[in-house]
C-alpha cells in the first residue's frame, strides 16, 4: 500500500534555531516528492518539488533532501522565524499518476519567541 | 489577487441538506483538483479535471458527491444529503499541464454539519 509517514508529529523550537522534519514513504515507483507548508486555516503552499533523480532542493531557508534508495526525505529549516509556525506536509507523486498524489499527515511546527 | 479562489469560506448546514461549493482556479491552469481535509490529516484526493473533463474520481468518494467544470474554468462540488462525517475542509487546487507541476491551493471551504 502506498503510504507517506512523517515524524515527528509535532515539534516546538525556539525562534532562530534550526530543525529537520522527516518523511518516509513506500510509494514505488515514484515520480516526484514535494513539501508543502500549510498555515492554520489556509490552503497548502508548495515549498519544493524534487524528481526521483534529485538529491536536494532549496527554497530560501528551506532545504529538502531525498534519498530514493532508502525512501526517505527531510526538510531542514534554518534560522527559524515565528512565521514558520505551520504544518509541513510531505507528498509523493506516484509514477503512474500525474495528479493523484499521496499525502502525509504533516508535522506541526511551533516556533516560540 | 490571481490565486485560487473558493467560496464560501465557511458553510454551516443541517444534516440531510445539499451544499454546493465553488472554485475559481488560476486562469491559465487547465488542471483542477478537489480535496477533503480533516483535522490533523493531510488532504485526501477527491477528483480531478483536465479542462472540462473529469478524468479521475476517488473510489472512496460517495455517490452523494458530484463535481462539475462546465466550461473548463470554474468548478463546483456538490454534496447531497449531507451527513455528520462530511464535516471537513474542502480544498481546491489548480496546476498547469505537465508532470511535476506544483498545485496551487485555495484557502478552502470549511463545512460544518449540525
PDB file of C-alpha atoms in Angstrom, chain A residues 1 3-4 9-10 13 15 17 27-28 31-33 35 38 43-44 72 76 78 84-86 96 108 110:
ATOM      1  CA  UNK A   1       0.000   0.000   0.000  1.00  0.00           C
ATOM      2  CA  UNK A   3       1.967   5.393   2.258  1.00  0.00           C
ATOM      3  CA  UNK A   4       3.757   8.519   3.436  1.00  0.00           C
ATOM      4  CA  UNK A   9       4.018  14.545  14.654  1.00  0.00           C
ATOM      5  CA  UNK A  10       4.687  17.888  16.323  1.00  0.00           C
ATOM      6  CA  UNK A  13      11.561  25.038  18.897  1.00  0.00           C
ATOM      7  CA  UNK A  15      12.991  31.260  17.262  1.00  0.00           C
ATOM      8  CA  UNK A  17      17.012  27.611  15.910  1.00  0.00           C
ATOM      9  CA  UNK A  27       5.295   4.718  -2.841  1.00  0.00           C
ATOM     10  CA  UNK A  28       7.027   2.866  -5.651  1.00  0.00           C
ATOM     11  CA  UNK A  31       7.948  10.400  -9.937  1.00  0.00           C
ATOM     12  CA  UNK A  32       8.477  13.267  -7.539  1.00  0.00           C
ATOM     13  CA  UNK A  33       8.455  14.260  -3.885  1.00  0.00           C
ATOM     14  CA  UNK A  35       6.975  19.524   0.566  1.00  0.00           C
ATOM     15  CA  UNK A  38       0.118  24.862   5.497  1.00  0.00           C
ATOM     16  CA  UNK A  43      -4.525  26.023   1.891  1.00  0.00           C
ATOM     17  CA  UNK A  44      -1.125  24.335   1.449  1.00  0.00           C
ATOM     18  CA  UNK A  72      13.446   8.969   2.911  1.00  0.00           C
ATOM     19  CA  UNK A  76      15.584  21.373   7.020  1.00  0.00           C
ATOM     20  CA  UNK A  78      17.415  27.225   9.010  1.00  0.00           C
ATOM     21  CA  UNK A  84       7.478  29.313  10.141  1.00  0.00           C
ATOM     22  CA  UNK A  85       4.863  28.058  12.606  1.00  0.00           C
ATOM     23  CA  UNK A  86       2.698  25.816  10.423  1.00  0.00           C
ATOM     24  CA  UNK A  96       1.617   6.032 -12.708  1.00  0.00           C
ATOM     25  CA  UNK A 108       3.007  20.599  13.177  1.00  0.00           C
ATOM     26  CA  UNK A 110       5.551  25.714  16.565  1.00  0.00           C
TER      27      UNK A 110
END
